[in-house]
Each structure stands twice: as structure tokens, then as C-alpha cells.
Coordinates of C-alpha atoms in Angstrom, one line a residue:
Chain A
M1 CA 26.5 31.0 24.6
E2 CA 23.5 33.2 23.8
H3 CA 20.9 30.5 24.4
R4 CA 20.8 28.1 27.3
V5 CA 20.5 24.3 26.6
A6 CA 19.2 21.7 29.1
C7 CA 20.6 18.3 28.2
C8 CA 18.1 15.9 29.8
Y9 CA 19.2 12.3 30.5
L10 CA 16.5 9.7 31.0
T11 CA 17.5 6.9 33.2
H12 CA 16.0 3.9 35.0
D13 CA 17.9 1.4 37.2
H14 CA 21.2 2.0 35.4
P15 CA 23.4 3.7 38.0
E16 CA 26.7 2.4 36.6
I17 CA 25.8 3.2 33.0
I18 CA 24.5 6.8 33.8
G19 CA 27.6 7.3 36.0
E20 CA 30.0 6.3 33.2
T21 CA 28.0 8.3 30.6
L22 CA 28.1 11.4 32.6
K23 CA 31.8 11.1 33.3
G24 CA 32.3 11.1 29.5
A25 CA 29.7 13.7 28.7
L26 CA 30.2 16.4 31.3
P27 CA 33.7 17.8 30.4
S28 CA 32.5 18.8 26.9
L29 CA 29.1 19.9 27.9
S30 CA 30.3 22.0 30.8
A31 CA 33.0 23.6 28.6
N32 CA 30.2 24.6 26.2
G33 CA 27.9 25.9 28.9
I34 CA 25.3 23.1 28.5
D35 CA 23.6 22.1 31.8
V36 CA 22.7 18.5 32.5
F37 CA 19.6 17.2 34.2
V38 CA 19.2 13.5 35.0
Y39 CA 15.5 12.3 35.1
D40 CA 15.5 9.3 37.3
D41 CA 12.6 7.0 38.3
S42 CA 14.8 4.0 39.5
A43 CA 13.5 1.6 42.1
D44 CA 16.3 2.5 44.5
D45 CA 18.5 5.5 45.4
A46 CA 21.7 4.2 43.7
T47 CA 21.4 6.5 40.7
K48 CA 20.7 9.5 42.9
A49 CA 23.8 8.7 44.9
V50 CA 25.9 8.6 41.7
I51 CA 24.6 12.0 40.7
E52 CA 25.2 13.5 44.1
D53 CA 28.7 12.1 44.1
L54 CA 29.5 13.7 40.8
I55 CA 28.0 17.0 42.0
G56 CA 30.1 16.7 45.1
N57 CA 33.2 16.3 42.9
G58 CA 32.6 19.7 41.3
Y59 CA 30.2 19.1 38.5
L60 CA 27.9 22.0 39.5
D61 CA 26.2 22.1 36.1
L62 CA 24.7 18.6 36.9
H63 CA 21.2 18.3 38.5
Y64 CA 19.1 15.4 39.7
V65 CA 15.4 15.4 38.9
D66 CA 13.1 13.0 40.7
A67 CA 10.9 11.6 37.9
H68 CA 9.0 8.9 39.8
K69 CA 5.8 10.5 38.8
A70 CA 6.4 9.1 35.3
V71 CA 4.4 6.0 34.6
H72 CA 6.5 4.7 31.7
G73 CA 9.4 5.8 29.5
D74 CA 7.3 7.8 27.0
H75 CA 5.7 9.6 29.9
K76 CA 9.1 10.5 31.3
M77 CA 10.0 12.0 27.9
L78 CA 6.7 13.9 27.9
L79 CA 7.5 15.4 31.3
I80 CA 10.9 16.5 29.9
L81 CA 9.3 18.1 26.8
Q82 CA 6.8 19.9 29.0
G83 CA 9.7 21.4 31.0
Y84 CA 9.1 19.4 34.2
G85 CA 11.8 19.9 36.8
L86 CA 13.6 22.6 34.8
P87 CA 14.4 26.0 36.3
E88 CA 13.5 29.1 34.3
G89 CA 15.7 30.3 31.5
Y90 CA 16.4 27.3 29.4
D91 CA 15.9 28.0 25.7
Y92 CA 16.5 24.5 24.3
I93 CA 15.7 21.0 25.5
W94 CA 17.8 18.1 24.5
P95 CA 16.6 14.7 25.7
V96 CA 19.1 11.8 25.7
K97 CA 18.9 8.2 26.7
D98 CA 21.3 7.2 29.5
R99 CA 24.0 5.3 27.6
I100 CA 24.8 7.8 24.9
F101 CA 27.2 10.7 25.0
F102 CA 28.7 13.0 22.4
D103 CA 31.9 14.8 22.9
G104 CA 34.7 16.8 21.3
A105 CA 34.1 18.9 18.2
C106 CA 30.5 17.6 17.9
I107 CA 29.5 19.6 21.0
D108 CA 31.3 22.6 19.6
R109 CA 29.3 22.3 16.4
L110 CA 26.1 21.9 18.5
R111 CA 26.9 25.1 20.4
K112 CA 27.4 27.0 17.2
A113 CA 24.0 25.7 15.9
V114 CA 22.3 26.8 19.1
D115 CA 23.9 30.3 18.7
G116 CA 22.3 30.3 15.3
G117 CA 18.8 30.2 16.9
Y118 CA 17.5 27.3 14.9
D119 CA 14.1 25.8 15.8
V120 CA 15.4 22.3 15.6
I121 CA 18.9 20.9 15.7
Q122 CA 19.3 17.3 14.7
I123 CA 22.6 15.6 15.6
A124 CA 23.2 12.8 13.0
D125 CA 25.8 10.6 11.5
E126 CA 25.2 10.4 7.8
S127 CA 27.9 7.8 7.2
Q128 CA 25.8 5.3 9.2
R129 CA 22.6 6.0 7.3
W130 CA 21.1 2.8 6.1
D131 CA 18.5 4.2 3.6
I132 CA 20.5 5.6 0.7
S133 CA 17.6 6.4 -1.5
V134 CA 17.8 10.0 -0.4
S135 CA 20.7 12.4 -0.8
V136 CA 21.9 14.3 2.2
D137 CA 23.9 17.0 0.6
K138 CA 22.9 19.9 2.9
D139 CA 22.9 20.7 6.6
E140 CA 20.0 23.2 6.7
Y141 CA 16.3 22.6 6.0
T142 CA 13.3 24.9 5.7
D143 CA 11.2 22.3 3.8
I144 CA 9.7 20.3 6.7
A145 CA 8.4 17.5 4.4
E146 CA 11.9 17.0 3.0
F147 CA 13.3 17.0 6.6
Y148 CA 10.7 14.4 7.6
L149 CA 11.5 12.1 4.7
K150 CA 15.2 12.2 5.5
Y151 CA 15.3 12.4 9.3
V152 CA 12.2 10.8 10.9
M153 CA 14.1 7.6 11.2
I154 CA 16.9 9.4 13.1
A155 CA 14.5 11.3 15.3
T156 CA 13.1 8.0 16.6
D157 CA 16.4 7.7 18.6
W158 CA 16.4 9.5 21.9
E159 CA 19.8 10.8 21.2
G160 CA 20.3 14.0 19.2
T161 CA 17.0 15.9 18.7
V162 CA 17.4 19.4 20.2
R163 CA 14.3 21.6 20.2
K164 CA 13.8 25.3 20.9
R165 CA 11.2 25.7 23.6
L166 CA 9.8 29.0 22.4
T167 CA 8.6 27.7 19.0
M168 CA 8.8 23.9 19.2
L169 CA 7.6 22.9 22.7
D170 CA 6.0 25.6 24.9
P171 CA 3.1 26.3 22.5
I172 CA 2.1 22.7 22.2
D173 CA -1.4 21.8 23.3
W174 CA -0.4 18.4 24.8
E175 CA -4.0 17.2 25.3
R176 CA -4.8 17.7 21.7
Y177 CA -1.5 16.0 20.7
E178 CA -2.6 13.0 22.9
R179 CA -6.0 12.9 21.1
E180 CA -4.6 13.3 17.6
Y181 CA -1.3 11.6 17.7
G182 CA -1.4 9.3 20.7
I183 CA 1.4 11.2 22.4
G184 CA 1.9 10.2 26.0
I185 CA 0.8 6.6 25.5
D186 CA 3.6 4.1 26.0
C187 CA 5.7 3.3 22.9
S188 CA 3.9 6.0 20.9
F189 CA 7.1 7.5 19.2
I190 CA 6.6 10.6 21.3
Q191 CA 9.8 12.3 20.0
P192 CA 9.3 12.1 16.2
M193 CA 5.6 12.5 16.4
S194 CA 5.6 15.6 18.6
L195 CA 8.5 17.0 16.5
F196 CA 6.9 16.6 13.1
A197 CA 3.4 17.5 14.3
R198 CA 4.7 20.8 15.8
L199 CA 6.9 21.6 12.8
A200 CA 3.8 21.6 10.7
E201 CA 2.3 24.3 12.9
V202 CA 5.3 26.7 13.0
D203 CA 5.8 29.5 10.4
S204 CA 9.0 29.0 8.4
P205 CA 10.9 26.8 10.8
R206 CA 14.6 26.5 10.5
I207 CA 16.3 23.2 11.0
K208 CA 20.0 22.5 11.4
I209 CA 21.8 19.2 11.0
V210 CA 24.9 18.8 13.1
N211 CA 27.0 15.9 11.9
Y212 CA 29.1 13.8 14.2
E213 CA 32.1 11.6 13.4
R214 CA 32.0 8.0 14.6
D215 CA 34.5 8.7 17.4
E216 CA 32.5 11.6 18.7
R217 CA 29.6 9.4 20.0
T218 CA 30.0 6.8 22.7
I219 CA 27.5 4.1 23.7
V220 CA 28.2 2.9 27.2
G221 CA 27.6 -0.8 27.8
S222 CA 25.5 -2.9 25.4
Q223 CA 22.0 -2.1 24.4
G224 CA 19.5 -4.8 25.4
Q225 CA 17.3 -6.6 22.9
S226 CA 14.1 -6.7 25.0
W227 CA 12.3 -4.7 22.3
R228 CA 12.4 -7.7 20.0
N229 CA 9.5 -9.2 21.9
V230 CA 7.4 -6.3 20.8
M231 CA 9.0 -5.5 17.5
Y232 CA 6.0 -6.4 15.3
E233 CA 3.5 -4.5 17.4
T234 CA 5.9 -1.5 17.7
W235 CA 7.1 -1.3 14.1
L236 CA 4.4 -2.9 12.0
D237 CA 1.4 -1.7 13.9
K238 CA 2.2 1.5 15.8
W239 CA 4.9 3.0 13.7
I240 CA 2.8 2.8 10.5
T241 CA -0.4 4.1 12.2
Y242 CA 1.3 6.9 14.0
N243 CA 3.0 8.1 10.8
F244 CA -0.3 7.9 8.9
R245 CA -1.8 10.3 11.5
L246 CA 0.8 13.0 11.1
P247 CA -0.3 16.2 9.3
A248 CA -1.1 16.1 5.6
V249 CA 2.0 18.1 4.6
Y250 CA 4.0 14.8 5.1
D251 CA 1.5 12.6 3.1
P252 CA 3.5 12.2 -0.1
Y253 CA 6.5 11.0 1.8
K254 CA 5.0 8.8 4.5
L255 CA 5.4 5.5 2.8
E256 CA 9.0 6.1 2.1
A257 CA 9.7 7.5 5.5
I258 CA 8.0 4.5 7.2
R259 CA 10.1 2.1 5.1
S260 CA 13.3 4.0 5.9
Q261 CA 12.9 2.8 9.5
T262 CA 11.3 -0.6 9.1
G263 CA 13.8 -1.5 6.3
L264 CA 16.7 -1.1 8.7
Y265 CA 19.1 -4.1 8.9
E266 CA 18.2 -4.8 12.6
L267 CA 14.4 -4.6 11.9
F268 CA 13.1 -6.1 8.7
G269 CA 15.6 -5.2 6.0
S270 CA 17.9 -8.2 6.1
P271 CA 17.1 -11.8 5.1
G272 CA 20.0 -12.8 7.3
M273 CA 18.4 -11.1 10.3
M274 CA 15.0 -12.6 9.5
M275 CA 16.7 -16.0 9.6
E276 CA 18.1 -15.2 13.0
Y277 CA 14.6 -14.2 14.1
H278 CA 13.3 -17.4 12.8
D279 CA 16.0 -19.4 14.7
Q280 CA 14.9 -17.5 17.9
G281 CA 11.3 -18.4 17.3
L282 CA 10.4 -14.8 16.6
F283 CA 9.7 -15.1 12.9
T284 CA 7.3 -17.9 12.3
M285 CA 4.7 -18.7 9.6
A286 CA 2.0 -17.3 11.9
V287 CA 3.8 -14.0 12.0
Y288 CA 4.5 -14.1 8.3
E289 CA 0.8 -14.6 7.6
K290 CA -0.4 -12.1 10.2
Y291 CA 1.5 -9.3 8.4
L292 CA 1.1 -10.7 4.9
R293 CA -0.2 -7.5 3.4
V294 CA 2.3 -5.4 5.3
W295 CA 5.6 -6.9 4.2
P296 CA 5.9 -5.4 0.7
M297 CA 5.4 -2.0 2.3
V298 CA 8.1 -2.3 5.0
T299 CA 10.9 -4.3 3.5
D300 CA 12.7 -4.9 0.2
I301 CA 13.0 -8.6 0.9
P302 CA 11.0 -10.4 -1.7
Q303 CA 7.8 -11.9 -0.3
D304 CA 8.7 -15.5 -1.5
V305 CA 12.0 -15.2 0.3
L306 CA 10.3 -14.2 3.5
C307 CA 7.9 -17.1 3.2
L308 CA 10.9 -19.5 2.7
I309 CA 12.6 -18.1 5.8
A310 CA 9.4 -18.3 7.9
E311 CA 9.1 -22.0 6.8
G312 CA 12.7 -22.6 7.9
R313 CA 13.9 -23.3 4.4
K314 CA 17.1 -21.2 4.8
K315 CA 19.1 -22.9 2.0
E316 CA 16.4 -22.2 -0.6
A317 CA 16.0 -18.6 0.6
K318 CA 19.7 -18.0 0.2
E319 CA 19.8 -19.5 -3.2
R320 CA 16.9 -17.4 -4.2
M321 CA 18.8 -14.3 -3.0
L322 CA 21.9 -15.3 -4.9
G323 CA 19.8 -15.6 -8.0
D324 CA 18.4 -12.2 -7.3
L325 CA 21.9 -10.7 -7.0
E326 CA 22.8 -12.1 -10.4
N327 CA 19.5 -10.7 -11.8
A328 CA 20.2 -7.3 -10.3
F329 CA 23.5 -7.2 -12.2
K330 CA 21.8 -8.4 -15.4
E331 CA 19.2 -5.7 -15.0
H332 CA 21.9 -3.1 -14.1
D333 CA 19.9 -2.4 -10.9
Y334 CA 22.8 -1.5 -8.7
M335 CA 20.7 -0.2 -5.9
R336 CA 19.4 -3.7 -5.5
V337 CA 23.0 -5.1 -5.7
Y338 CA 23.9 -2.7 -2.9
R339 CA 20.9 -3.8 -0.8
I340 CA 21.5 -7.5 -1.3
R341 CA 25.2 -7.3 -0.5
T342 CA 24.8 -5.1 2.6
T343 CA 21.9 -7.1 4.1
N344 CA 23.2 -10.7 3.6
F345 CA 26.5 -11.3 5.3
W346 CA 26.0 -15.0 4.7
L347 CA 26.9 -14.3 1.1
K348 CA 30.6 -15.1 2.0
E349 CA 29.6 -18.7 2.4
Y350 CA 28.8 -18.7 -1.3
M351 CA 31.6 -16.5 -2.7
D352 CA 35.4 -16.5 -2.5
D353 CA 37.0 -13.8 -0.4
E354 CA 38.1 -11.7 -3.3
L355 CA 34.6 -11.3 -4.7
Y356 CA 33.0 -10.8 -1.4
E357 CA 35.4 -8.1 -0.4
A358 CA 35.3 -6.4 -3.8
L359 CA 31.5 -6.2 -3.5
G360 CA 31.8 -4.9 0.0
V361 CA 34.3 -2.1 -0.9
S362 CA 32.3 -1.1 -3.9
C363 CA 29.1 -0.9 -1.8
I364 CA 30.9 1.4 0.7
I365 CA 31.8 3.7 -2.2
F366 CA 28.3 3.3 -3.6
R367 CA 26.6 4.3 -0.4
K368 CA 28.9 7.4 0.1
Q369 CA 28.3 8.7 -3.4
M370 CA 24.6 8.0 -3.4
L371 CA 24.2 9.9 -0.2
E372 CA 26.4 12.8 -1.3
K373 CA 25.6 13.1 -5.0
G374 CA 22.4 11.0 -5.6
A375 CA 24.2 8.8 -8.1
C376 CA 27.2 6.4 -8.3
H377 CA 28.8 4.8 -11.3
I378 CA 31.0 2.3 -9.7
F379 CA 29.1 -0.7 -10.9
D380 CA 28.1 0.8 -14.3
G381 CA 28.0 -1.6 -17.2
A382 CA 28.7 -4.8 -15.2
S383 CA 26.1 -7.4 -16.2
S384 CA 27.1 -10.2 -14.0
L385 CA 29.1 -11.0 -10.8
E386 CA 32.0 -12.3 -12.8
E387 CA 32.1 -9.2 -15.1
F388 CA 32.1 -7.1 -11.9
R389 CA 35.0 -9.1 -10.5
K390 CA 37.1 -8.7 -13.6
R391 CA 36.3 -5.0 -13.7
F392 CA 37.2 -4.6 -10.0
R393 CA 40.5 -6.3 -10.6
G394 CA 41.3 -3.9 -13.4
L395 CA 40.2 -0.8 -11.4
S396 CA 42.1 -1.8 -8.2
D397 CA 45.2 -2.5 -10.3
P398 CA 45.1 0.3 -12.9
A399 CA 48.9 0.3 -13.4
G400 CA 48.8 -3.4 -14.3
S401 CA 51.3 -4.4 -11.7
G402 CA 50.3 -8.0 -12.1
S403 CA 48.7 -8.4 -8.7
S404 CA 45.4 -9.9 -9.9
Q405 CA 44.6 -13.3 -8.6
E406 CA 45.0 -15.0 -12.0
E407 CA 48.4 -13.5 -12.5
R408 CA 49.5 -14.4 -8.9
Chain B
M1 CA 50.2 4.5 -17.4
G2 CA 47.3 2.2 -16.9
K3 CA 46.3 -1.0 -18.7
P4 CA 44.8 -0.1 -22.0
D5 CA 41.6 -2.0 -21.3
T6 CA 41.2 -0.4 -17.9
L7 CA 41.6 3.1 -19.3
E8 CA 39.2 2.2 -22.1
H9 CA 36.7 1.1 -19.4
I10 CA 37.1 4.3 -17.4
K11 CA 36.6 6.3 -20.6
K12 CA 33.5 4.3 -21.4
I13 CA 32.0 4.8 -17.9
N14 CA 32.6 8.5 -18.2
E15 CA 30.9 8.6 -21.6
I16 CA 27.9 6.7 -20.2
R17 CA 27.7 9.1 -17.3
L18 CA 27.7 12.1 -19.6
R19 CA 25.1 10.5 -21.8
M20 CA 22.9 9.8 -18.7
E21 CA 23.2 13.4 -17.6
E22 CA 22.3 14.6 -21.1
Y23 CA 19.3 12.2 -21.1
N24 CA 18.1 13.3 -17.7
A25 CA 18.1 16.9 -18.7
G26 CA 16.3 16.1 -22.0
L27 CA 13.7 14.0 -20.2
I28 CA 13.0 16.7 -17.6
E29 CA 12.6 19.2 -20.4
H30 CA 10.3 17.0 -22.5
F31 CA 8.2 16.0 -19.4
E32 CA 7.8 19.6 -18.2
F33 CA 6.8 20.6 -21.7
F34 CA 4.1 18.0 -21.5
L35 CA 3.0 19.0 -18.0
N36 CA 2.5 22.6 -19.3
D37 CA 0.7 21.4 -22.5
P38 CA -0.7 18.0 -21.5
S39 CA -1.7 16.7 -25.0
K40 CA -1.4 13.2 -26.3
D41 CA 1.2 14.3 -28.8
N42 CA 3.4 15.7 -26.1
I43 CA 3.3 12.6 -23.9
V44 CA 4.1 10.5 -27.0
K45 CA 7.2 12.6 -27.5
V46 CA 8.2 11.9 -23.9
Y47 CA 7.6 8.2 -24.4
E48 CA 9.7 8.2 -27.6
F49 CA 12.4 10.0 -25.7
M50 CA 12.3 7.3 -23.1
Q51 CA 13.3 4.7 -25.7
D52 CA 16.8 6.1 -25.7
P53 CA 19.2 3.2 -25.0
V54 CA 20.7 5.0 -22.0
A55 CA 17.2 5.4 -20.4
S56 CA 17.4 2.1 -18.5
S57 CA 20.8 2.9 -17.0
S58 CA 19.6 6.3 -16.0
N59 CA 16.4 4.7 -14.5
N60 CA 18.6 2.4 -12.4
T61 CA 20.9 5.2 -11.3
Y62 CA 18.8 8.2 -10.5
R63 CA 15.8 8.0 -8.2
H64 CA 14.1 11.1 -9.6
I65 CA 14.4 9.7 -13.2
R66 CA 12.9 6.4 -12.1
L67 CA 10.0 8.3 -10.6
I68 CA 9.5 10.4 -13.8
H69 CA 9.6 7.2 -15.9
R70 CA 7.0 5.7 -13.7
V71 CA 4.7 8.7 -13.8
A72 CA 5.1 8.9 -17.6
E73 CA 4.2 5.2 -18.0
I74 CA 0.9 5.7 -16.1
V75 CA 0.1 8.9 -18.0
V76 CA 0.7 7.3 -21.4
K77 CA -1.9 4.6 -20.5
E78 CA -4.4 7.1 -19.1
L79 CA -4.2 9.3 -22.2
S80 CA -4.4 6.3 -24.5
I81 CA -7.9 5.6 -23.3
G82 CA -9.0 9.2 -22.8
Y83 CA -8.6 9.8 -19.1
I84 CA -7.4 13.0 -17.6
P85 CA -3.8 12.3 -16.6
L86 CA -2.6 11.8 -13.0
T87 CA -0.4 14.9 -13.5
N88 CA -3.2 17.2 -14.3
G89 CA -2.6 20.6 -12.9
T90 CA 1.1 20.1 -12.1
H91 CA 3.7 22.1 -13.9
T92 CA 7.1 20.8 -12.7
C93 CA 8.6 17.4 -12.3
K94 CA 8.7 17.9 -8.6
E95 CA 5.0 18.7 -8.5
A96 CA 4.2 15.7 -10.7
I97 CA 6.3 13.3 -8.6
D98 CA 4.7 14.7 -5.4
R99 CA 1.2 14.1 -6.9
F100 CA 2.2 10.6 -7.7
R101 CA 3.6 10.0 -4.2
M102 CA 0.5 11.5 -2.6
T103 CA -1.7 9.3 -4.6
V104 CA 0.2 6.2 -3.6
F105 CA -0.1 7.2 0.0
M106 CA -3.9 8.0 -0.3
L107 CA -4.5 4.6 -1.9
R108 CA -3.0 2.9 1.2
R109 CA -4.3 5.0 3.9
H110 CA -7.4 3.0 4.7
E111 CA -5.1 0.1 5.8
F112 CA -3.8 0.3 9.3
M113 CA -6.4 2.8 10.4
S114 CA -9.3 1.3 12.2
E115 CA -10.0 3.6 15.2
E116 CA -13.0 5.9 15.3
S117 CA -10.7 8.9 15.2
D118 CA -9.1 7.7 12.0
M119 CA -12.3 7.6 10.0
E120 CA -12.0 11.2 9.0
L121 CA -8.5 10.6 7.6
I122 CA -9.8 7.6 5.6
A123 CA -12.7 9.7 4.3
D124 CA -10.2 12.4 3.3
A125 CA -8.2 9.9 1.3
E126 CA -11.3 8.7 -0.5
S127 CA -12.3 12.2 -1.1
Y128 CA -8.8 13.0 -2.5
V129 CA -9.0 10.2 -5.0
I130 CA -12.4 11.2 -6.2
S131 CA -11.9 15.0 -6.2
Q132 CA -8.6 14.8 -7.9
G133 CA -10.1 12.6 -10.5
I134 CA -7.6 9.9 -10.1
S135 CA -8.3 7.5 -13.0
P136 CA -9.0 3.8 -12.6
V137 CA -5.9 3.2 -14.7
A138 CA -3.7 5.0 -12.2
I139 CA -5.5 3.4 -9.3
H140 CA -4.9 -0.1 -10.8
D141 CA -1.3 0.6 -11.9
I142 CA -0.3 2.1 -8.5
I143 CA -1.9 -0.7 -6.5
A144 CA -0.3 -3.3 -8.7
D145 CA 3.2 -1.8 -8.9
D146 CA 3.8 1.0 -6.4
A147 CA 1.7 0.9 -3.4
C148 CA 3.3 -2.3 -2.1
F149 CA 0.0 -4.0 -1.3
G150 CA 0.3 -7.5 0.0
D151 CA -3.2 -8.2 -1.3
A152 CA -3.7 -6.1 -4.4
A153 CA -7.0 -7.7 -5.4
R154 CA -8.5 -6.8 -2.0
A155 CA -7.3 -3.2 -2.4
V156 CA -8.7 -3.0 -5.9
S157 CA -12.0 -4.2 -4.6
Y158 CA -12.0 -1.6 -1.8
W159 CA -11.4 1.2 -4.4
M160 CA -14.1 -0.2 -6.7
D161 CA -16.6 0.3 -3.9
V162 CA -15.3 3.8 -3.3
L163 CA -15.7 4.7 -6.9
D164 CA -19.1 3.1 -7.1
K165 CA -20.4 4.9 -4.0
A166 CA -19.2 8.2 -5.5
G167 CA -21.3 7.5 -8.6
K168 CA -18.4 6.7 -10.8
K169 CA -19.8 3.4 -11.8
T170 CA -18.1 3.1 -15.2
D171 CA -14.7 3.8 -13.5
A172 CA -15.5 1.1 -10.9
L173 CA -16.3 -1.4 -13.6
L174 CA -13.2 -0.6 -15.6
L175 CA -11.1 -0.9 -12.4
G176 CA -12.7 -4.3 -11.8
R177 CA -11.9 -5.5 -15.3
M178 CA -8.2 -4.6 -14.9
I179 CA -7.6 -7.0 -12.1

């Protein structure tokens, strides 16, 4: 490999997890000449012992970095981006959280992208993309605003953003970035903010997307949900403010980019999830009212439905969404049909299996075609759920073999 | 061989798709013609073209068409009462859509920014709206339908103040009357 990559794992008090992650990651990384550095600020020496054990077993491309000087997670990321603990000679820095690893052909593709000398390489799985209002029909970008619109959401994850030091990291004036973008403060979205702020300063940057298949990425253990306690502050206060502060080149796309993240199923995009939050005492009338003017900007859930959920009137909220689904068909607004079906798994309580599954299958096709081609005609012409059902029966049984439910 | 009604349906879908594609190309052509010669007559031609029966299907299927429709709707209103259109100075659909997106963002920027260091950004947004000559019609329509304001009346009131302070008193009054 022409350029050297430092894959930098961030870990804290997860010795078993980082151990398992490294066992999965190291064979592919070593085979492709990618060195691994583990940044540890754990309370005890268990993680250090795991790393030393692996090094003792022959993984000589693995290195332990004492990161106890980090005061919080974002600070540890900042240290990595500044090159702390790295020997000379690494051209790319790739920070990764401790429970994720990529393997197989994905690492081969990453190595090829590194050989291409790109300024930024973003590892992404488009098939899992939630926001389908953009099409992702290419794997190279030179228009940074377009890249921001489509990938800022993915860059929030500390998983697959690989940056060239020479252009993307070493020239950064970190003190200025702290003043202007809040970088270095805890939960300040250090990765996407520093990435997009810097991209706006680089002449003609080249960005490469490396896609991975589902089985090429592994999550070790289960991710905690401790962030839920701070989800409003994080996503409705900080995320919006920090995006607003990014350079003007991104201005036309900021509202859509903000929503691409906040509208995620596990954040504020699903009435079903908001009902769960309500049951857990996380989404109350006080929260609803506090962010009254923010909801229309961050989610597609109608305001009145959110209010019903916050009040605990689940049944009425569900009936309202069912009515909205019928209306979406009536208005031929199939993007809305897609959103409602994919964010409301409770719909199966109100539909027979055949209709629920037919909608599900159609939405999978809809998502794929929208992302690839920017249009999909699978629902075209259907003006009601029943009309869609009849249509689907016909399409799934074009030869007329008599397998429709009525005929059965 | 498939069921006759199924084949008929597939044929129909294909016809709709082709008509949509034809409509999209026509709309872009008409709209870009208007952008390069922004007269009332030319936006009327765009508006008439948008009455095509397939326009609504295309609107629901293609995001860029939805955005062109939205911009055209605002421009028609602006020109009907003699304002310079939102799209002034743009020559392609992409430029016009970006102008629209930028305006939506600028109208929202003052929210969520309260720190001392943000004041410059807020001033920039106000200056953008004034210097680009964004009409009260566009401000009102965008706040009402596009900017996703939880409290549209409050936002309108904010922008009335901005217009007023910039000496655009008639525009401020008109914006106030549109609430």
C-alpha cells in the first residue's frame, strides 16, 4: 500500500468487547497493511492486558496508546485527530469505536481507495440508509455541499470516516475550530463538524465512498441506550446549533441534513418509537411543549400526532396515522406511504398479514429504487390501501396461477 | 402469459412513467426559459404547463420536480403583485432550487442561535434576506409552508421587525397583513 493508515480504536472500560473486536478486525487489517492503535482511558489495566496479550500472540501491527489525558470521549477523538500517540509516517487516520469492525472485501475496497489518494474516504452501507429523499448513485464526490447533504448523518458515527492527514487534519487550527465550531467540547459532534469545516477550506477535495455489505460489518455486544437520557439536548439543541455554525457553503442543505439525522427511526422519526419514549417517561407533555417550535423541523410526524402521544392517547394517535396512510394513498404521495409504513410497526395490529407484508415488500423495493434512481413506480396509480392490495396480488401472481387469497 | 388486467396495469404504469418523464423535461425547459427571461408571460406559461394532469404524479414521485413546483408557485404570486421574483439572477433549475433552499435556511437561522458568537451569523442571515431582495410574499409563503416553523406567527413577526429596521416599511406591513 502506497499510503499508511492508522486505524484508531477508542475504548473505555470494555476489555472484553475491544478484545473480541480486535480478534475480528486484525486479520483483514493486517493483511491489508493497516496498523491498529487502541486509545484507552479505562479505570483499570484490563484493556491494556488484553492488548498486550494480542501483541504477544503475534499481532505486531497492534499498538496500545495510553489516553488517560483525555477528559471525555470527544477529547479522546480530538487527540486522535491531532495525531497524539502516533509514530511518524501515517498518511490516513481512521477513528473507530471499540465495538465495530469491518472485514473481508470491505477492507480490500478501503485499501484501493487509500491507494487512490482521496482526501476523505467514507465507509457506508447505503442499503441501511433511512433518509431516501436523496439518491446515492455515485461513489465519488467533489461537490462538498452534496457530500454534506448525503453523508453528514453517516459521519456522526465513529465508524467509517477516514481522513488524509496532509490535507484534512494537519493544517487544522484546532483553537479556532474550538472557538467557531465548539470542537473539543463534550458531545460536540467533533467528527462531522471538523470534517465538514475542513472540507470547506480545502481546494478541490476528492471524496470516495466505500460501500460495505451487511455481513462485512460486525457490532460486538449490544450498544447501550444511555444516550437516551440526553437525546433532546444532544439532537434538538446541539445538533441543530452546530450544523447552523458550519461554513456558508452548506447553508442551502442544512435543514435537510439536520432532518436526515433527527428523522431517524431511533431518534424522532417514528411514532411507534415516540410511544415507547412516552412509556419510558422520556416523552412527556413538558418535553413536547419545550420543543414545540422544533418538531416540524426535525421530524415528519404530524404535530397533532406528537401531541396525542405526549398526552398518552396512543389509540387516537394510531388511528390518526392510519387515516394519514389512507390519505397518502388518496393523494398519491407514496413517499409518505413509505414513511408511515416503515416507521409504524404497530400497523400490523390494524391490518391482516397479507396487506402488512405486501406494503413491507413494496417499501423495500421503493427504498432501493428511490436511492438508486431517485424515483419508483411501484405504488403508481393506487388510490387506497385496498386498491394497492388488489394491485399487489396481481403483480405477485402475474401468471394468474390462482394463488390469491380470494381464490384460495 | 399474464392475466390480461395485470398486463394492462403494467402497460398503464409504463405509460404514466413515460408521460412523467416527458412532463419533467418540459417543465425544466419552460422553467429555465423563464429564469433566463423572467417575465410575467413566461411564468404564466410555466404555470399553465403545471396544469398537466400528470404534474401531480410527477410532483409526488420526483423530489426535484416537487421543488421546482414549489419555487414556481412562489414566483407566480410574487410576479402577480409586482415583486422581483425569488429566482432573480438564477439561470438553471439547480441554481433556483439552491436559492430557495438557502432562503428557507436563512429564515430559520435566528432560531437556535443565542450565543454572542452567533450574532454575526444571525446578522448575515438578515442581511441576506434584505440584500437579495427576498419579497414579503416569499418570506410569508416559506415560513408558512417550507421552513417548518412550530410558531409561524412569531417568525413572521421577527421578520417584520427586520424589514422595518431595514427601512422596508411597506414590505413589513404587507408581511404583517399576510399572517
